Coordinates of C-alpha atoms and ligand atoms in Angstrom, one line a residue:
M1 CA 19.0 -10.4 9.6
I2 CA 18.2 -11.5 6.0
D3 CA 20.4 -14.3 4.8
S4 CA 20.3 -17.5 2.7
E5 CA 17.9 -19.1 5.2
T6 CA 15.3 -16.4 5.0
K7 CA 12.0 -17.4 3.3
V8 CA 10.2 -14.8 1.2
L9 CA 6.4 -14.4 1.5
G10 CA 4.6 -11.7 -0.4
I11 CA 1.5 -10.2 -2.1
F12 CA 0.9 -9.9 -5.8
G13 CA -1.3 -7.0 -7.0
D14 CA -1.7 -4.1 -9.4
P15 CA -1.7 -1.5 -8.0
I16 CA 0.0 -2.6 -4.8
G17 CA 0.9 0.6 -3.0
H18 CA -2.2 0.7 -0.8
T19 CA -1.9 -2.7 0.9
L20 CA -1.6 -3.1 4.7
S21 CA -0.7 -6.8 4.4
P22 CA 3.1 -6.3 4.6
I23 CA 2.6 -4.3 7.8
I24 CA 0.5 -6.9 9.6
Q25 CA 2.5 -9.9 8.3
N26 CA 5.9 -8.5 9.1
A27 CA 4.7 -7.6 12.6
A28 CA 3.6 -11.2 13.1
I29 CA 6.9 -12.6 11.7
K30 CA 8.9 -10.3 14.0
E31 CA 6.8 -11.2 17.0
L32 CA 7.4 -14.9 16.5
G33 CA 11.1 -14.4 15.5
L34 CA 10.7 -16.3 12.2
K35 CA 13.3 -16.3 9.5
M36 CA 10.9 -14.8 6.9
V37 CA 10.1 -11.5 5.2
Y38 CA 6.9 -10.4 3.5
V39 CA 7.3 -8.2 0.4
P40 CA 4.7 -6.4 -1.7
F41 CA 5.2 -7.2 -5.4
H42 CA 3.8 -5.1 -8.2
V43 CA 2.6 -7.8 -10.7
T44 CA 0.8 -6.7 -13.8
P45 CA -1.7 -9.0 -15.5
G46 CA 0.8 -9.8 -18.2
N47 CA 3.3 -11.1 -15.7
L48 CA 0.9 -13.0 -13.4
K49 CA 1.7 -16.5 -14.9
D50 CA 5.5 -16.0 -14.5
A51 CA 5.1 -14.5 -11.0
V52 CA 3.1 -17.5 -9.9
A53 CA 5.8 -19.8 -11.4
S54 CA 8.4 -17.9 -9.4
I55 CA 6.7 -19.0 -6.1
K56 CA 8.0 -22.5 -6.9
A57 CA 11.3 -21.4 -8.4
L58 CA 12.2 -19.3 -5.4
G59 CA 10.9 -21.7 -2.8
M60 CA 8.5 -19.2 -1.4
P61 CA 6.1 -20.7 1.3
G62 CA 3.3 -18.8 -0.3
V63 CA 1.8 -15.4 -1.2
N64 CA -1.4 -13.4 -1.0
I65 CA -3.2 -12.3 -4.1
T66 CA -5.1 -9.1 -4.4
I67 CA -6.8 -7.0 -7.1
P68 CA -7.1 -7.6 -10.0
H69 CA -5.7 -11.2 -9.9
K70 CA -8.0 -13.0 -7.5
E71 CA -10.0 -14.8 -10.1
R72 CA -7.6 -15.3 -13.0
V73 CA -4.8 -16.6 -10.8
M74 CA -6.8 -19.9 -10.4
E75 CA -5.8 -21.1 -13.9
F76 CA -2.1 -21.1 -12.9
L77 CA -2.4 -23.2 -9.7
D78 CA -2.2 -27.0 -9.2
A79 CA -5.3 -27.1 -6.9
T80 CA -7.9 -24.9 -5.2
T81 CA -9.9 -25.6 -2.0
D82 CA -13.6 -26.2 -2.4
E83 CA -14.3 -22.9 -0.7
A84 CA -12.1 -20.9 -3.1
R85 CA -13.7 -22.7 -6.1
K86 CA -17.2 -21.9 -4.8
I87 CA -16.3 -18.3 -4.3
G88 CA -14.5 -18.2 -7.6
A89 CA -11.5 -16.3 -6.2
V90 CA -8.2 -17.0 -4.4
N91 CA -6.6 -14.6 -1.9
T92 CA -3.9 -17.0 -0.5
I93 CA -1.5 -19.4 -2.3
V94 CA 0.2 -22.1 -0.3
N95 CA 3.3 -23.8 -1.7
R96 CA 3.8 -27.4 -0.3
D97 CA 6.9 -29.0 -1.9
G98 CA 6.3 -27.3 -5.3
H99 CA 2.5 -27.9 -5.3
L100 CA 0.5 -24.7 -5.3
T101 CA -3.0 -24.6 -3.7
G102 CA -5.3 -21.6 -3.8
H103 CA -7.3 -20.8 -0.7
N104 CA -9.8 -18.1 0.0
T105 CA -9.5 -16.9 3.7
D106 CA -11.7 -13.7 3.3
G107 CA -15.0 -15.4 4.4
A108 CA -13.4 -17.5 7.1
G109 CA -11.5 -14.4 8.3
Y110 CA -14.8 -12.5 8.5
I111 CA -16.6 -15.2 10.5
T112 CA -13.6 -15.7 12.9
S113 CA -13.5 -11.9 13.5
L114 CA -17.3 -11.7 14.0
K115 CA -17.3 -14.6 16.6
A116 CA -14.1 -13.3 18.4
E117 CA -15.3 -9.8 18.7
T118 CA -19.1 -10.2 19.2
G119 CA -19.7 -13.8 20.1
F120 CA -22.3 -14.0 17.4
E121 CA -23.1 -17.5 16.0
C122 CA -24.8 -17.6 12.5
S123 CA -26.5 -20.9 13.0
G124 CA -30.3 -20.6 12.8
K125 CA -30.1 -16.8 12.4
N126 CA -31.5 -14.4 9.8
I127 CA -28.7 -12.6 8.1
V128 CA -28.9 -9.6 5.7
I129 CA -25.9 -8.8 3.5
L130 CA -25.7 -5.5 1.7
G131 CA -23.8 -6.0 -1.6
A132 CA -23.2 -8.7 -4.0
G133 CA -19.6 -8.1 -5.2
G134 CA -16.4 -10.1 -4.5
A135 CA -16.4 -9.4 -0.8
A136 CA -20.1 -10.5 -0.5
R137 CA -19.2 -13.8 -2.2
G138 CA -16.5 -14.7 0.4
I139 CA -18.8 -13.7 3.3
M140 CA -21.8 -15.5 1.9
A141 CA -19.9 -18.8 1.3
A142 CA -18.6 -18.7 4.9
I143 CA -22.0 -17.9 6.4
L144 CA -23.8 -20.6 4.4
A145 CA -21.3 -23.1 5.9
E146 CA -22.6 -22.1 9.4
A147 CA -26.2 -23.1 8.6
P148 CA -28.2 -19.9 9.1
A149 CA -32.0 -19.9 8.8
S150 CA -32.0 -17.3 6.0
V151 CA -29.7 -15.0 4.0
T152 CA -31.0 -11.9 2.3
L153 CA -28.8 -10.4 -0.4
V154 CA -29.5 -6.8 -1.0
N155 CA -28.0 -5.1 -4.0
R156 CA -28.4 -1.9 -6.0
T157 CA -28.1 -4.2 -9.1
V158 CA -30.4 -7.0 -8.1
D159 CA -29.3 -9.3 -11.0
R160 CA -25.9 -9.6 -9.3
A161 CA -27.5 -10.7 -6.1
D162 CA -29.5 -13.2 -8.1
S163 CA -26.4 -14.7 -9.6
L164 CA -24.7 -14.9 -6.3
A165 CA -27.7 -16.7 -4.8
E166 CA -27.7 -19.1 -7.7
D167 CA -23.9 -19.8 -7.6
L168 CA -23.6 -20.4 -3.8
G169 CA -27.1 -21.1 -2.6
S170 CA -27.9 -24.1 -4.8
E171 CA -26.0 -26.5 -2.6
C172 CA -27.8 -25.2 0.6
A173 CA -31.4 -26.1 0.1
E174 CA -32.1 -25.8 3.8
V175 CA -31.1 -22.1 4.0
K176 CA -33.8 -19.7 2.7
I177 CA -32.2 -17.2 0.3
H178 CA -33.8 -13.9 -0.6
T179 CA -32.6 -11.3 -3.1
V180 CA -33.9 -7.8 -2.9
P181 CA -33.0 -4.5 -4.5
L182 CA -31.6 -1.6 -2.3
E183 CA -35.1 0.0 -1.9
K184 CA -37.0 0.7 1.3
G185 CA -40.1 -1.3 0.4
P186 CA -38.7 -4.7 -0.1
L187 CA -35.7 -4.2 2.3
Q188 CA -37.7 -3.1 5.4
P189 CA -39.4 -6.4 6.2
R190 CA -36.0 -8.2 6.0
I191 CA -34.4 -5.6 8.3
E192 CA -37.2 -6.1 10.8
A193 CA -36.5 -9.8 11.0
A194 CA -32.6 -9.6 10.9
D195 CA -30.2 -10.9 13.6
L196 CA -27.2 -9.6 11.7
L197 CA -26.9 -6.8 9.1
I198 CA -23.6 -6.7 7.2
N199 CA -22.3 -4.0 4.8
S200 CA -20.1 -5.7 2.3
T201 CA -20.1 -2.8 -0.1
S202 CA -17.6 0.0 -0.4
V203 CA -20.3 2.5 0.6
G204 CA -18.9 4.5 3.6
M205 CA -15.3 4.1 2.5
G206 CA -13.2 7.3 3.1
G207 CA -16.0 8.6 5.3
K208 CA -18.1 9.3 2.2
V209 CA -21.7 8.7 1.1
P210 CA -23.5 6.8 3.9
F211 CA -26.6 4.8 2.9
N212 CA -29.6 7.0 2.4
P213 CA -31.6 6.8 5.7
L214 CA -34.8 6.9 3.5
V215 CA -33.6 3.6 2.0
L216 CA -31.9 1.9 5.0
S217 CA -33.2 2.8 8.5
L218 CA -32.1 0.9 11.6
D219 CA -35.0 2.1 13.7
K220 CA -36.9 -1.2 13.3
L221 CA -33.9 -3.5 13.4
P222 CA -34.4 -5.8 16.4
S223 CA -32.6 -4.3 19.4
E224 CA -30.3 -7.4 19.9
A225 CA -29.2 -7.5 16.3
I226 CA -25.6 -6.8 15.3
V227 CA -24.5 -4.3 12.7
S228 CA -21.3 -5.2 10.9
D229 CA -19.3 -3.2 8.4
I230 CA -16.3 -4.5 6.4
V231 CA -15.1 -1.0 5.6
Y232 CA -12.2 -0.1 8.0
K233 CA -11.3 3.3 6.7
P234 CA -12.8 5.0 8.7
L235 CA -13.1 2.4 11.5
N236 CA -16.4 4.1 12.7
T237 CA -18.3 4.3 9.4
A238 CA -21.5 6.3 9.1
L239 CA -23.5 3.0 9.2
L240 CA -21.8 2.0 12.5
R241 CA -22.3 5.4 14.0
S242 CA -26.1 5.2 13.3
A243 CA -26.1 1.7 14.7
K244 CA -24.6 3.0 17.9
M245 CA -27.2 5.7 18.1
T246 CA -30.0 3.1 17.8
G247 CA -28.3 1.1 20.6
H248 CA -27.1 -1.9 18.5
T249 CA -23.9 -3.8 19.0
V250 CA -21.4 -3.1 16.2
H251 CA -18.7 -5.1 14.5
K252 CA -15.9 -3.1 12.8
G253 CA -14.2 -3.9 9.5
L254 CA -10.6 -4.2 10.6
G255 CA -11.1 -7.7 12.1
M256 CA -11.8 -9.3 8.7
L257 CA -8.5 -7.9 7.3
I258 CA -6.6 -9.1 10.3
H259 CA -8.1 -12.5 10.5
Q260 CA -7.9 -13.3 6.7
G261 CA -4.2 -12.5 7.1
A262 CA -3.9 -14.5 10.3
L263 CA -5.3 -17.6 8.5
G264 CA -2.8 -17.2 5.7
F265 CA 0.1 -16.7 8.1
E266 CA -1.0 -20.0 9.9
L267 CA -1.1 -21.9 6.6
W268 CA 2.4 -20.7 5.6
T269 CA 4.2 -21.0 8.9
G270 CA 2.2 -23.7 10.9
E271 CA 2.3 -21.2 13.8
K272 CA -0.6 -19.6 15.6
A273 CA -0.9 -16.0 14.4
P274 CA -0.3 -13.2 17.0
V275 CA -3.6 -11.5 16.1
E276 CA -3.3 -8.7 18.6
T277 CA 0.1 -7.8 17.4
M278 CA -1.2 -7.7 13.9
R279 CA -4.1 -5.5 14.9
K280 CA -1.9 -3.0 16.7
A281 CA 0.4 -2.8 13.7
A282 CA -2.6 -2.1 11.4
L283 CA -4.0 0.5 13.7
K284 CA -0.6 2.3 14.0
A285 CA -0.2 2.3 10.2
L286 CA -3.8 3.6 9.7
D287 CA -3.0 6.2 12.4
I288 CA -6.2 5.4 14.3
T289 CA -7.1 4.1 17.8
E290 CA -10.1 1.8 18.5
Ligands
ATR301 P1 -15.7 -5.9 -3.8 O1 -14.7 -6.9 -4.4 O2 -15.0 -4.9 -2.9 O3 -16.9 -6.5 -3.2 P2 -17.1 -5.2 -6.2 O4 -17.1 -6.6 -6.6 O5 -16.9 -4.1 -7.2 O6 -16.1 -4.9 -5.0 O7 -18.6 -4.9 -5.5 C1 -18.9 -3.7 -4.9 C2 -20.3 -3.8 -4.2 O8 -20.6 -2.5 -3.7 C3 -21.4 -4.1 -5.2 O9 -22.4 -4.9 -4.5 C4 -21.9 -2.7 -5.6 O10 -23.3 -2.7 -6.0 P3 -23.6 -3.0 -7.6 O11 -23.4 -4.4 -7.8 O12 -25.0 -2.5 -7.8 O13 -22.6 -2.1 -8.4 C5 -21.8 -2.0 -4.2 N1 -21.8 -0.6 -4.3 C6 -20.7 0.2 -4.7 N2 -21.0 1.5 -4.6 C7 -22.3 1.6 -4.2 C8 -23.3 2.6 -4.0 N3 -22.9 3.9 -4.1 N4 -24.5 2.3 -3.6 C9 -24.9 1.0 -3.4 N5 -24.1 0.0 -3.6 C10 -22.8 0.2 -4.0

């Protein structure tokens, strides 16, 4: 029952219709029997400042932030974590007694999901990341904190990979960082040395346009390497299907979504998130089985 004790959580975005966060967060709230509700709010860029002020005014424990506000919202907050500052984006705001702190749980959510679902440890490993956009930023920051041997950023627009390497890599002199264009020649040697290959691009979303096998082939990827895709619609992307055919272990995209949400839930409520309940709710909403 919703009454005067009920705390309101939510997500601010524009558009907001596509988000799965209310489904997974309300499933977690229900499972733990908390007096809370999580609501999607359609917040346009012109209303972002007032919407953030309303978190304090309404005594909300916090909110998630999604496109297109993840970068600009930082100017309206009282503080940001080091990780969010390095990434340059906030996906979770926590309200502690009227003090708003911006966090970024995307990268940590990715790493938690990777470890939980495959047991992979990044320390000392060679990691190849396809993409250099917002998602790659979060993942790269979290991976660098785990002290890998090397990270290769592969992007269609190589300048974007170079800026990401410069922004995040400068503080990690001990990690070798390579940037390469999405072309077979420069990419192949990196693939042959990889322990983990991550697709952080939108390629493969909606079941469309897999990577051209003439550019990206998994034939020479070491057999114990893991192939990971952050796309979760479909769950079995073309990239993961080819990885299964070459006998590689795969890591699916839904885990990152669930775990970034679980970390937010824990920050707002102080309770351990019921991750399996959240996963089941997401699978049901997507109308898919694992
Ligand atoms: P997000 O926040 O989801 O990461 P983004 O910042 O727009 O979104 O980044 C999208 C990433 O997917 C980029 O690395 C982009 O490559 P470019 O920087 O060259 O644009 C990559 N991407 C999108 N469509 C692609 C395609 N068809 N082929 C290769 N890379 C693609």
